[in-house]
Coordinates of C-alpha atoms in Angstrom, one line a residue:
X1 CA -44.4 61.1 -15.7
X2 CA -41.6 61.0 -18.3
X3 CA -41.8 64.8 -18.4
X4 CA -41.6 65.0 -14.7
X5 CA -38.6 62.6 -14.6
X6 CA -36.8 64.7 -17.2
X7 CA -37.2 68.0 -15.3
X8 CA -36.4 66.3 -11.9
X9 CA -33.1 64.8 -13.1
X10 CA -32.3 67.9 -15.0
X11 CA -32.1 69.8 -11.7
X12 CA -28.6 70.5 -10.2
X13 CA -30.0 70.0 -6.7
X14 CA -31.3 66.6 -7.7
X15 CA -27.9 65.6 -9.0
X16 CA -26.1 66.8 -5.8
X17 CA -28.5 64.8 -3.7
X18 CA -28.1 61.7 -5.9
X19 CA -24.5 62.0 -5.9
X20 CA -24.1 62.5 -2.3
X21 CA -26.6 59.4 -1.6
X22 CA -24.6 57.4 -4.0
X23 CA -21.4 58.2 -2.4
X24 CA -22.6 57.3 1.0
X25 CA -24.2 54.0 -0.3
X26 CA -20.8 53.2 -1.7
X27 CA -18.9 54.2 1.4
X28 CA -21.3 52.3 3.8
X29 CA -21.5 49.2 1.4
X30 CA -17.6 48.8 1.4
X31 CA -17.4 49.4 5.1
X32 CA -20.2 46.9 5.9
X33 CA -18.6 44.2 3.6
X34 CA -15.1 44.8 5.2
X35 CA -16.8 44.8 8.7
X36 CA -18.7 41.5 8.0
X37 CA -15.7 39.8 6.8
X38 CA -13.5 40.8 9.6
X39 CA -16.2 39.9 12.0
X40 CA -16.8 36.5 10.3
X41 CA -13.0 35.7 10.5
X42 CA -12.7 36.7 14.2
X43 CA -15.9 34.5 15.0
X44 CA -14.3 31.6 13.0
X45 CA -10.9 31.8 14.6
X46 CA -12.5 31.8 18.0
X47 CA -14.7 28.8 17.4
X48 CA -11.7 26.9 15.9
X49 CA -9.5 27.7 18.8
X50 CA -12.3 26.4 21.1
X51 CA -12.7 23.3 19.2
X52 CA -8.9 22.7 19.1
X53 CA -8.9 23.0 22.9
X54 CA -11.9 20.6 23.2
X55 CA -10.3 18.1 20.8
X56 CA -7.0 18.1 22.6
X57 CA -9.0 17.5 26.0
X58 CA -10.9 14.6 24.4
X59 CA -7.6 13.0 23.3
X60 CA -6.2 13.3 26.7
X61 CA -9.3 11.8 28.4
X62 CA -9.4 9.0 25.7
X63 CA -5.8 8.1 26.5
X64 CA -6.4 8.0 30.2
X65 CA -9.5 5.8 29.8
X66 CA -7.5 3.4 27.5
X67 CA -4.7 2.9 30.0
X68 CA -7.3 1.9 32.5
X69 CA -9.0 -0.4 30.1
X70 CA -12.2 1.6 30.3
X71 CA -14.1 1.0 26.9
X72 CA -17.3 1.9 28.4
X73 CA -15.9 5.3 29.6
X74 CA -14.5 5.9 26.0
X75 CA -17.8 5.1 24.5
X76 CA -19.6 7.4 26.7
X77 CA -17.0 10.2 26.2
X78 CA -17.6 9.8 22.3
X79 CA -21.3 10.0 22.8
X80 CA -21.5 13.0 25.0
X81 CA -18.9 15.1 22.8
X82 CA -21.2 14.4 19.8
X83 CA -24.0 16.1 21.5
X84 CA -22.1 19.5 22.0
X85 CA -23.1 22.6 19.9
X86 CA -21.8 22.6 16.4
X87 CA -20.3 19.2 16.6
X88 CA -21.0 16.9 13.5
X89 CA -19.0 13.9 14.6
X90 CA -16.5 12.6 17.2
X91 CA -14.1 9.9 16.2
X92 CA -11.3 7.9 17.8
X93 CA -9.2 6.3 15.0
X94 CA -6.6 3.7 15.3
X95 CA -3.2 4.0 13.7
X96 CA -4.3 1.8 10.9
X97 CA -7.0 4.3 10.0
X98 CA -9.9 2.3 11.3
X99 CA -12.6 4.1 13.1
X100 CA -12.5 2.6 16.6
X101 CA -15.3 4.7 18.2
X102 CA -17.7 7.4 16.8
X103 CA -21.0 9.1 17.9
X104 CA -22.2 8.0 14.5
X105 CA -22.5 4.2 15.1
X106 CA -22.6 3.4 11.5
X107 CA -19.0 4.8 11.0
X108 CA -17.4 2.3 13.5
X109 CA -15.2 -0.1 11.8
X110 CA -14.8 1.9 8.6
X111 CA -11.3 2.8 7.4
X112 CA -10.1 6.4 6.6
X113 CA -7.8 7.2 3.8
X114 CA -6.3 10.4 5.1
X115 CA -2.6 11.1 5.9
X116 CA -3.8 13.0 9.1
X117 CA -4.2 9.6 10.8
X118 CA -0.4 10.0 11.4
X119 CA -0.8 13.5 12.9
X120 CA 1.9 14.3 15.6
X121 CA 0.2 17.5 16.6
X122 CA -3.1 19.1 16.6
X123 CA -4.2 20.3 13.2
X124 CA -7.3 21.8 11.4
X125 CA -8.4 21.0 7.9
X126 CA -11.6 21.5 5.7
X127 CA -13.8 18.8 4.8
X128 CA -17.1 18.0 3.3
X129 CA -19.8 15.9 5.2
X130 CA -23.0 14.8 3.5
X131 CA -22.7 17.9 1.2
X132 CA -22.0 20.5 3.9
X133 CA -18.6 22.2 4.3
X134 CA -17.2 21.7 7.9
X135 CA -14.0 22.0 9.7
X136 CA -12.1 18.9 11.3
X137 CA -9.8 19.2 14.4
X138 CA -7.4 16.2 14.4
X139 CA -5.5 15.8 17.6
X140 CA -3.0 12.9 18.5
X141 CA -3.9 10.4 21.5
X142 CA -1.6 8.0 23.3
X143 CA -1.0 4.6 21.6
X144 CA -0.9 6.0 18.0
X145 CA -4.7 6.8 18.1
X146 CA -6.0 10.2 16.8
X147 CA -9.0 12.1 18.0
X148 CA -11.2 13.6 15.1
X149 CA -13.7 16.4 16.0
X150 CA -15.8 17.5 13.0
X151 CA -17.9 20.8 13.5
X152 CA -20.2 23.0 11.5
X153 CA -19.8 26.9 11.1
X154 CA -23.6 27.5 10.8
X155 CA -23.6 29.2 14.4
X156 CA -21.0 31.8 13.0
X157 CA -23.3 32.6 9.9
X158 CA -26.2 33.2 12.2
X159 CA -24.1 35.7 14.2
X160 CA -22.9 37.4 11.0
X161 CA -26.6 37.7 9.9
X162 CA -27.3 39.5 13.0
X163 CA -24.4 41.9 12.4
X164 CA -25.5 42.4 8.9
X165 CA -29.0 43.5 9.9
X166 CA -27.7 45.9 12.6
X167 CA -25.2 47.4 10.1
X168 CA -28.0 47.8 7.5
X169 CA -30.3 49.6 9.9
X170 CA -27.4 52.0 10.8
X171 CA -26.7 52.6 7.1
X172 CA -30.4 53.4 6.5
X173 CA -30.3 56.0 9.3
X174 CA -27.0 57.4 8.0
X175 CA -28.3 57.5 4.4
X176 CA -31.4 59.5 5.5
X177 CA -29.3 62.0 7.3
X178 CA -26.9 62.3 4.3
X179 CA -29.9 63.0 2.0
X180 CA -31.3 65.6 4.3
X181 CA -27.9 67.2 4.4
X182 CA -27.4 66.9 0.6
X183 CA -30.9 68.6 0.1
X184 CA -29.9 71.6 2.4
X185 CA -26.5 71.9 0.7
X186 CA -28.0 71.7 -2.8
X187 CA -30.5 74.4 -2.1
X188 CA -27.8 76.6 -0.8
X189 CA -25.4 76.0 -3.7
X190 CA -28.2 76.3 -6.5
X191 CA -29.7 79.4 -5.1
X192 CA -26.9 81.7 -6.6
X193 CA -26.8 79.5 -9.6
X194 CA -30.3 80.2 -10.4
X195 CA -29.6 83.9 -10.2
X196 CA -26.8 83.4 -12.6
X197 CA -29.1 81.3 -15.0
X198 CA -31.8 84.1 -14.9
X199 CA -29.1 86.6 -15.8
X200 CA -27.9 84.5 -18.6
X201 CA -31.5 84.2 -20.0
X202 CA -31.8 88.0 -20.0
X203 CA -28.6 88.3 -22.0
X204 CA -29.9 85.8 -24.5
X205 CA -32.9 88.3 -25.0
X206 CA -30.3 91.1 -25.8
X207 CA -30.3 92.8 -22.3
X208 CA -26.5 93.2 -21.8
X209 CA -27.2 95.8 -18.9
X210 CA -28.2 93.0 -16.5
X211 CA -26.2 92.6 -13.3
X212 CA -26.0 89.8 -10.6
X213 CA -26.0 90.9 -6.9
X214 CA -24.0 88.0 -5.4
X215 CA -21.4 89.1 -3.0
X216 CA -20.1 85.9 -1.5
X217 CA -16.4 85.1 -1.3
X218 CA -16.5 81.6 -2.7
X219 CA -16.2 80.3 -6.2
X220 CA -19.8 81.3 -7.1
X221 CA -19.1 84.8 -5.9
X222 CA -16.0 84.9 -8.3
X223 CA -18.2 83.5 -11.2
X224 CA -20.7 86.1 -10.5
X225 CA -18.1 89.0 -10.6
X226 CA -16.6 87.5 -13.8
X227 CA -20.1 87.2 -15.2
X228 CA -20.6 91.1 -14.6
X229 CA -17.3 91.9 -16.1
X230 CA -18.3 89.8 -19.2
X231 CA -21.6 91.5 -19.7
X232 CA -19.7 95.0 -19.4
X233 CA -17.3 93.9 -22.2
X234 CA -20.1 92.5 -24.2
X235 CA -21.8 95.6 -24.1
X236 CA -18.9 97.5 -25.1
X237 CA -18.1 95.2 -27.9
X238 CA -21.7 95.3 -29.3
X239 CA -21.3 99.1 -29.4
X240 CA -18.1 98.9 -31.1
X241 CA -19.6 96.2 -33.5
X242 CA -22.6 98.3 -34.3
X243 CA -20.2 101.2 -35.4
X244 CA -18.1 98.8 -37.4
X245 CA -21.3 97.3 -39.2
X246 CA -22.3 100.9 -40.0
X247 CA -18.9 101.6 -41.6
X248 CA -18.9 98.2 -43.6
X249 CA -22.4 99.0 -44.7
X250 CA -21.3 102.4 -46.1
X251 CA -18.2 100.7 -47.6
X252 CA -20.2 97.9 -49.2
X253 CA -22.4 100.6 -50.6
X254 CA -19.6 102.4 -52.1
X255 CA -18.2 99.2 -53.4
X256 CA -21.5 98.0 -54.8
X257 CA -21.9 101.4 -56.6
X258 CA -18.2 101.1 -58.0
X259 CA -18.9 97.5 -59.2
X260 CA -22.2 98.3 -60.8
X261 CA -20.6 101.3 -62.7
X262 CA -18.0 99.1 -64.4
X263 CA -19.1 98.1 -67.9
X264 CA -17.3 94.8 -67.6
X265 CA -19.1 91.8 -66.1
X266 CA -17.9 91.1 -62.6
X267 CA -18.7 87.7 -60.6
X268 CA -17.3 86.8 -57.3
X269 CA -17.5 83.1 -56.0
X270 CA -16.5 81.6 -52.8
X271 CA -14.5 78.5 -52.3
X272 CA -17.5 76.2 -53.0
X273 CA -18.1 78.1 -56.2
X274 CA -21.3 79.8 -54.9
X275 CA -21.9 83.1 -56.7
X276 CA -21.9 85.8 -53.8
X277 CA -21.6 88.8 -56.0
X278 CA -22.5 89.8 -59.7
X279 CA -23.1 93.3 -61.2
X280 CA -25.7 94.3 -63.7
X281 CA -23.4 93.6 -66.7
X282 CA -22.6 90.1 -65.7
X283 CA -26.4 89.4 -65.0
X284 CA -27.3 90.8 -68.3
X285 CA -24.8 88.5 -70.1
X286 CA -25.5 85.3 -68.1
X287 CA -29.2 85.6 -67.0
X288 CA -30.8 87.9 -69.5
X289 CA -31.9 91.6 -69.1
X290 CA -34.4 90.9 -66.3
X291 CA -32.3 88.6 -64.1
X292 CA -32.3 89.5 -60.4
X293 CA -29.8 86.8 -59.3
X294 CA -27.6 84.4 -61.0
X295 CA -26.0 81.2 -59.8
X296 CA -22.8 79.3 -60.8
X297 CA -25.0 77.0 -62.8
X298 CA -25.9 80.0 -65.2
X299 CA -22.2 80.7 -65.6
X300 CA -21.4 77.0 -66.3
X301 CA -24.3 76.6 -68.7
X302 CA -23.7 79.6 -70.6
X303 CA -19.9 78.9 -71.1
X304 CA -20.6 75.2 -71.5
X305 CA -18.6 73.9 -74.6
X306 CA -16.0 76.7 -74.7
X307 CA -14.3 75.7 -71.4
X308 CA -14.9 73.7 -68.2
X309 CA -15.3 76.7 -66.1
X310 CA -16.2 74.6 -63.0
X311 CA -12.9 72.8 -63.2
X312 CA -10.8 75.9 -64.0
X313 CA -12.2 78.0 -61.2
X314 CA -11.9 75.3 -58.7
X315 CA -8.3 74.7 -59.6
X316 CA -7.4 78.4 -59.5
X317 CA -9.4 79.3 -56.5
X318 CA -7.6 76.6 -54.4
X319 CA -4.1 77.1 -55.8
X320 CA -4.2 80.9 -55.9
X321 CA -2.9 81.3 -59.4
X322 CA -4.6 83.8 -61.6
X323 CA -6.1 82.6 -65.0
X324 CA -6.8 84.3 -68.3
X325 CA -9.0 82.5 -70.8
X326 CA -8.5 84.5 -74.1
X327 CA -11.8 83.6 -75.7
X328 CA -15.0 82.0 -74.7
X329 CA -18.3 82.2 -76.6
X330 CA -21.6 83.0 -74.6
X331 CA -24.6 83.2 -76.8
X332 CA -23.6 85.0 -80.0
X333 CA -20.8 87.0 -78.3
X334 CA -17.2 86.5 -77.5
X335 CA -15.7 87.4 -74.2
X336 CA -12.2 87.2 -72.5
X337 CA -12.2 86.0 -69.0
X338 CA -9.9 87.2 -66.2
X339 CA -9.9 85.1 -63.0
X340 CA -8.1 86.0 -59.9
X341 CA -8.0 84.5 -56.5
X342 CA -9.4 86.8 -53.7
X343 CA -7.6 86.8 -50.2
X344 CA -8.9 87.7 -46.9
X345 CA -7.4 91.1 -46.0
X346 CA -6.6 90.1 -42.3
X347 CA -5.8 86.3 -42.5
X348 CA -4.4 86.4 -46.1
X349 CA -6.2 83.1 -46.8
X350 CA -8.0 82.5 -50.1
X351 CA -11.7 82.9 -49.8
X352 CA -12.8 82.8 -53.4
X353 CA -12.2 84.2 -56.7
X354 CA -13.3 87.1 -59.0
X355 CA -14.2 86.6 -62.6
X356 CA -14.1 89.7 -65.0
X357 CA -15.8 89.3 -68.3
X358 CA -14.7 91.5 -71.3
X359 CA -16.8 91.6 -74.4
X360 CA -14.3 91.2 -77.3
X361 CA -17.2 90.6 -80.0
X362 CA -16.2 93.9 -81.8
X363 CA -12.4 93.2 -81.4
X364 CA -13.1 89.6 -82.9
X365 CA -14.8 91.3 -85.9
X366 CA -12.0 93.7 -86.5
X367 CA -9.6 90.6 -86.1
X368 CA -11.5 88.8 -88.7
X369 CA -11.5 91.8 -91.1
X370 CA -7.9 92.3 -90.6
X371 CA -7.1 88.4 -91.1
X372 CA -9.2 88.7 -94.2
X373 CA -7.4 91.7 -95.6
X374 CA -4.1 90.1 -94.8
X375 CA -5.1 86.9 -96.5
X376 CA -6.4 88.7 -99.6
X377 CA -3.5 91.0 -99.8
X378 CA -0.9 88.1 -99.3
X379 CA -2.7 86.2 -102.3
X380 CA -2.6 89.2 -104.3
X381 CA 1.1 89.9 -103.7
X382 CA 2.1 86.4 -104.1
X383 CA 1.7 86.2 -107.8
X384 CA 3.6 89.4 -108.7
X385 CA 6.3 88.5 -106.3
X386 CA 6.8 85.1 -108.0
X387 CA 6.8 86.6 -111.3
X388 CA 9.6 89.1 -110.2
X389 CA 11.5 86.2 -108.8
X390 CA 11.4 84.3 -112.0
X391 CA 12.3 87.3 -114.1
X392 CA 15.2 88.2 -111.9
X393 CA 16.6 84.7 -112.0
X394 CA 16.4 84.8 -115.9
X395 CA 18.2 88.2 -115.9
X396 CA 20.9 87.1 -113.4
X397 CA 21.2 83.8 -115.3
X398 CA 22.2 85.6 -118.6
X399 CA 19.2 84.3 -120.5
X400 CA 18.3 87.9 -121.7
X401 CA 21.9 89.1 -122.4
X402 CA 25.0 90.0 -120.5
X403 CA 24.8 92.4 -117.5
X404 CA 27.6 94.5 -116.0
X405 CA 29.0 94.1 -112.4
X406 CA 27.2 97.1 -111.0
X407 CA 23.9 95.8 -112.6
X408 CA 24.3 92.4 -111.0
X409 CA 25.0 93.9 -107.5
X410 CA 21.7 95.7 -108.0
X411 CA 19.8 92.8 -109.1
X412 CA 21.2 90.6 -106.4
X413 CA 20.0 93.0 -103.8
X414 CA 16.6 93.2 -105.5
X415 CA 16.4 89.3 -105.6
X416 CA 17.2 89.1 -101.8
X417 CA 14.6 91.7 -101.1
X418 CA 12.0 89.9 -103.2
X419 CA 12.9 86.6 -101.6
X420 CA 12.2 88.3 -98.1
X421 CA 8.9 89.6 -99.5
X422 CA 7.8 86.2 -100.6
X423 CA 8.8 84.6 -97.3
X424 CA 6.8 87.4 -95.4
X425 CA 3.9 86.8 -97.7
X426 CA 3.9 83.1 -97.1
X427 CA 4.2 83.7 -93.4
X428 CA 1.3 86.1 -93.5
X429 CA -0.7 83.6 -95.4
X430 CA 0.1 80.8 -92.7
X431 CA -0.9 83.2 -89.9
X432 CA -4.2 83.9 -91.7
X433 CA -4.9 80.2 -91.8
X434 CA -4.0 79.7 -88.3
X435 CA -6.3 82.6 -87.1
X436 CA -9.2 81.2 -89.3
X437 CA -8.7 77.7 -88.1
X438 CA -7.9 76.4 -91.6
X439 CA -4.2 75.5 -90.8
X440 CA -4.2 71.8 -91.3
X441 CA -1.2 69.5 -91.7
X442 CA -0.8 66.2 -93.3
X443 CA 1.2 64.1 -90.7
X444 CA 3.4 61.1 -91.7
X445 CA 6.3 59.2 -90.1
X446 CA 9.7 60.9 -90.5
X447 CA 13.3 60.6 -89.1
X448 CA 13.7 63.7 -87.1
X449 CA 17.5 63.3 -87.0
X450 CA 17.6 63.4 -90.8
X451 CA 15.3 66.5 -91.0
X452 CA 17.7 68.4 -88.5
X453 CA 20.8 67.3 -90.4
X454 CA 19.4 68.7 -93.7
X455 CA 18.5 72.1 -91.9
X456 CA 22.1 72.1 -90.4
X457 CA 23.7 71.4 -93.7
X458 CA 21.5 74.1 -95.4
X459 CA 22.2 76.9 -92.7
X460 CA 26.0 75.9 -92.1
X461 CA 27.1 78.7 -94.6
X462 CA 25.2 81.4 -92.5
X463 CA 26.9 80.1 -89.3
X464 CA 30.3 80.3 -91.1
X465 CA 29.5 83.9 -92.3
X466 CA 28.5 85.0 -88.8
X467 CA 31.6 83.3 -87.2
X468 CA 29.4 80.9 -85.1
X469 CA 30.4 77.4 -84.2
X470 CA 27.3 75.3 -85.1
X471 CA 27.5 71.7 -83.7
X472 CA 25.0 69.1 -84.3
X473 CA 25.3 66.0 -82.0
X474 CA 24.2 63.6 -84.6
X475 CA 23.0 60.2 -83.1
X476 CA 25.1 57.1 -83.8
X477 CA 21.9 55.0 -84.4
X478 CA 18.6 56.1 -85.9
X479 CA 15.8 57.2 -83.4
X480 CA 12.3 55.9 -83.8
X481 CA 10.3 57.8 -86.4
X482 CA 8.0 60.7 -85.4
X483 CA 4.7 61.7 -86.9
X484 CA 5.1 65.1 -88.4
X485 CA 4.6 67.1 -91.5
X486 CA 8.2 66.9 -92.8
X487 CA 8.3 70.2 -94.7
X488 CA 6.8 72.2 -91.8
X489 CA 9.1 70.6 -89.3
X490 CA 12.0 71.6 -91.6
X491 CA 10.6 75.1 -91.5
X492 CA 10.4 75.0 -87.6
X493 CA 13.9 73.7 -87.1
X494 CA 15.3 76.2 -89.6
X495 CA 13.6 79.1 -87.9
X496 CA 14.9 78.3 -84.4
X497 CA 18.5 77.4 -85.6
X498 CA 18.5 80.4 -87.9
X499 CA 17.6 82.7 -84.8
X500 CA 20.0 81.1 -82.6
X501 CA 22.9 81.8 -85.0
X502 CA 21.7 85.4 -85.8
X503 CA 21.5 86.3 -82.1
X504 CA 24.7 84.5 -80.9
X505 CA 27.7 86.3 -79.5
X506 CA 29.6 88.6 -81.8
X507 CA 33.1 87.7 -82.7
X508 CA 34.4 84.2 -82.8
X509 CA 32.7 83.2 -79.4
X510 CA 29.3 82.4 -80.8
X511 CA 28.3 78.9 -80.2
X512 CA 25.1 77.0 -81.2
X513 CA 24.5 73.3 -80.2
X514 CA 21.9 71.3 -81.8
X515 CA 20.8 67.8 -80.2
X516 CA 17.9 65.4 -80.0
X517 CA 17.0 63.6 -76.7
X518 CA 14.9 60.5 -76.6
X519 CA 11.8 60.5 -74.3
X520 CA 9.3 57.8 -73.4
X521 CA 6.6 59.1 -75.6
X522 CA 8.6 61.8 -77.9
X523 CA 11.7 63.0 -79.3
X524 CA 12.9 66.3 -78.0
X525 CA 14.8 68.9 -80.3
X526 CA 17.2 71.2 -78.3
X527 CA 18.8 74.2 -79.6
X528 CA 21.1 76.0 -77.3
X529 CA 23.1 79.3 -77.8
X530 CA 25.1 81.7 -75.8
X531 CA 23.7 84.7 -77.5
X532 CA 22.1 87.9 -76.4
X533 CA 19.1 86.1 -74.8
X534 CA 15.4 87.3 -74.4
X535 CA 14.6 90.1 -71.9
X536 CA 12.6 88.6 -69.0
X537 CA 9.6 91.0 -69.4
X538 CA 9.3 90.1 -72.9
X539 CA 9.5 86.3 -72.7
X540 CA 5.7 85.7 -72.3
X541 CA 5.1 87.4 -75.7
X542 CA 7.6 85.5 -77.9
X543 CA 5.0 83.2 -79.4
X544 CA 2.5 86.0 -80.2
X545 CA 2.3 87.5 -83.7
X546 CA 4.8 90.1 -84.8
X547 CA 6.8 89.6 -81.6
X548 CA 10.7 90.3 -81.6
X549 CA 12.9 90.9 -78.8
X550 CA 13.8 94.6 -78.2
X551 CA 17.5 93.7 -78.1
X552 CA 17.7 92.0 -81.6
X553 CA 17.8 95.2 -83.8
X554 CA 21.6 95.6 -83.5
X555 CA 22.6 92.1 -84.6
X556 CA 19.8 91.8 -87.2
X557 CA 19.1 95.3 -88.7
X558 CA 16.9 94.0 -91.5
X559 CA 14.9 92.2 -89.0
X560 CA 12.4 89.3 -89.3
X561 CA 8.6 89.5 -89.4
X562 CA 8.1 88.2 -85.8
X563 CA 5.9 85.5 -87.2
X564 CA 8.3 82.5 -87.1
X565 CA 7.8 81.3 -83.5
X566 CA 4.1 81.9 -83.8
X567 CA 4.0 79.6 -86.8
X568 CA 6.3 77.2 -85.2
X569 CA 4.0 76.9 -82.1
X570 CA 1.0 76.1 -84.3
X571 CA 2.9 73.6 -86.3
X572 CA 4.4 71.7 -83.2
X573 CA 1.1 71.8 -81.3
X574 CA -1.1 70.6 -84.2
X575 CA 1.3 67.7 -84.3
X576 CA 0.6 66.8 -80.6
X577 CA 4.1 68.4 -79.4
X578 CA 5.2 71.3 -77.3
X579 CA 7.5 74.2 -77.7
X580 CA 9.1 76.2 -74.9
X581 CA 12.4 78.0 -73.9
X582 CA 14.6 79.1 -71.1
X583 CA 16.4 82.3 -71.5
X584 CA 18.5 84.8 -69.7
X585 CA 19.5 88.2 -71.0
X586 CA 23.2 88.2 -72.3
X587 CA 23.6 84.5 -71.3
X588 CA 21.8 82.7 -74.1
X589 CA 18.7 80.9 -75.0
X590 CA 17.7 77.2 -75.1
X591 CA 14.7 76.1 -77.2
X592 CA 12.9 72.7 -76.5
X593 CA 10.5 71.2 -79.1
X594 CA 8.9 67.9 -78.8
X595 CA 7.5 65.6 -81.4
X596 CA 5.4 62.4 -80.6
X597 CA 6.4 59.0 -81.9
X598 CA 4.7 57.7 -85.0

C-alpha cells in the first residue's frame, strides 16, 4: 500500500489533479463562506426591519388603548403579540422602568435598569435571555411608555443551513467536473513529458543519438526541440572529449616516462597532501625496492625527526612559496628536498606541490672529508704560524740585535701577512667546528654597548686611515645586559664594522653609523654605511662559506676569506639572535643583529 501511494503521488498527472481539485475546493469554500455571510446578513436585516415595524405598530395600538382606558385590550395585545413567530417576549414598560405588561406574567411589576426606557425613537439592541442571544426592538409609546419586543434569530439560522446544504451539493458537482477536467488535462500534458522522460533514460544509458518526435507549438514542443539540440551538442562534445582524452593519455604516457627516467625522487601531492604521483626512485627511497604505491604517511614517517614535512608542505602548498630543505636524513642516507607549488595551467590556481629528492649522501661524505682535512691542516699550520709570529715580534722588538730600516719594512710586511694567515687559520678552524656541530659557546651576561664601544675604539684608526667618518651613537644610560659570549660578539661586531669601513665610499664622503636599539625581548645592533652595497643577485649567498661580493676587489685588493659573515651568523644564532641586512648596490648596506636579554 505504501509503495502504491509513493508511486501514485510521484506521478505528475496525480499532482495536476490534486492541485486543480485543491484550487477548486479553496475557491468554492471561500465563495460559499462569503455567500453564507451575505445571505445571513440580508435575512437578519429583513427580520429586524419587520420586527421594528411590528414593534412600532404595537406601540401605536398600546397608546390608543391607553387613551381609551382599555387595560383588557392592552393585555390581550401583549398576549397575542407574544405568540408570533420568533418572539421571545413583549413588554410595555412605564417611564420608571417598571414592566407594566408582559406576555411572560412573572415579569410584570419588575423593574428594568436600562437607559433604553427613555428611548425617543425606535432602536435595536443585542441582549441575552435565558442564555440565548436575542435582538430587542424598543419603540416609544404615548405617555412615556416604551414597547419592548424581544425576538430570536433561530429561523434565520435554519434558512442559512438550507443554503449551506444546497451550496455544498453544488460544490460537489463542480469538484467532480473539475477532477474529470484535471484528469484529461493531466493526461494531455504528461503524454509528451513521458516521451521526454524515456529519451532522457536513453541518454543515461549512453545513447546520445536519441531524438524526440514532438512537434507541438507550445512550451513542451520548445523543450523537445531544445532537448534534441542538447543531445546533438552532447554527442559532439563526447566525440571531442574522447579525442582530448586520447591526447592526454598519450601526454601522460610521455610525462610518466620522463618522470620515471629521472634519477631524482619525484613526488606530487594535492592540496590535501595525498600522494598522486611518485616515480620509482621516490618509491625506492620511501617504500623499499618492492613498493608499488606510497602514501604521505610513508613520506612523513621516513623524514620524521629531520623536519615536520606535513607542516612545511601544508604551508608552502597553500601560500605558493617554493621551499628548499638543505638536508634531511632518510634511513642511512642524506637528501636535499626541493618543494615547489604546482599551478593549474588554465585557471592558475594552486592544485598541489611537487617534491624533488636529491641524494646528497656522497656529497656529505666529501664535505666531511674536506672539513676534516681543513681542520687537520688548520691545526698543523697554527703552531708554526704562532712560532713565526713570536719570532718576528722578537726581531722587530730588537731582542736579537739592531735591524736596518729596509729589514724592518720587510719584516713588517711579513708580520702582517702572518697575522692574516693566523686569522684565516682561526676562521677555518671555526668553520670546521660549525660544520661538525662542535661549535659551542659559553654564554654570560654582558653590556652590549660596552662591547661595541671597545670595537669602535679598536677600529677607529682604520676608519681614519680610510678617511671614513665612524659615528657611534653611544646610549646615555646603560641598556639591560644581553646573554652572549663576549669574545665572540666582539669578533662579530668587529667583522661587520670593519667591512662597513672597508667598503664605504672613496674620498672623504664615507660614513659609518653604529647604534643600538632597544626591543621588547632583545637589543639590536645596527651598522649602516653609504658604501658600494651588495649586488642583488649575490645577496642570498652572503652568509655562505667563502662568499664575497664581486664588487669588493677594487676597494680591498688583499681580500678577506669570505668566512666572517658565515661565522657571525653561527655565533648570533647560537645565542638565540638573528642577523640580516638590507643593501642596494652603490647606495650602501645596513646590517641588523639581535641579542636576547640575559
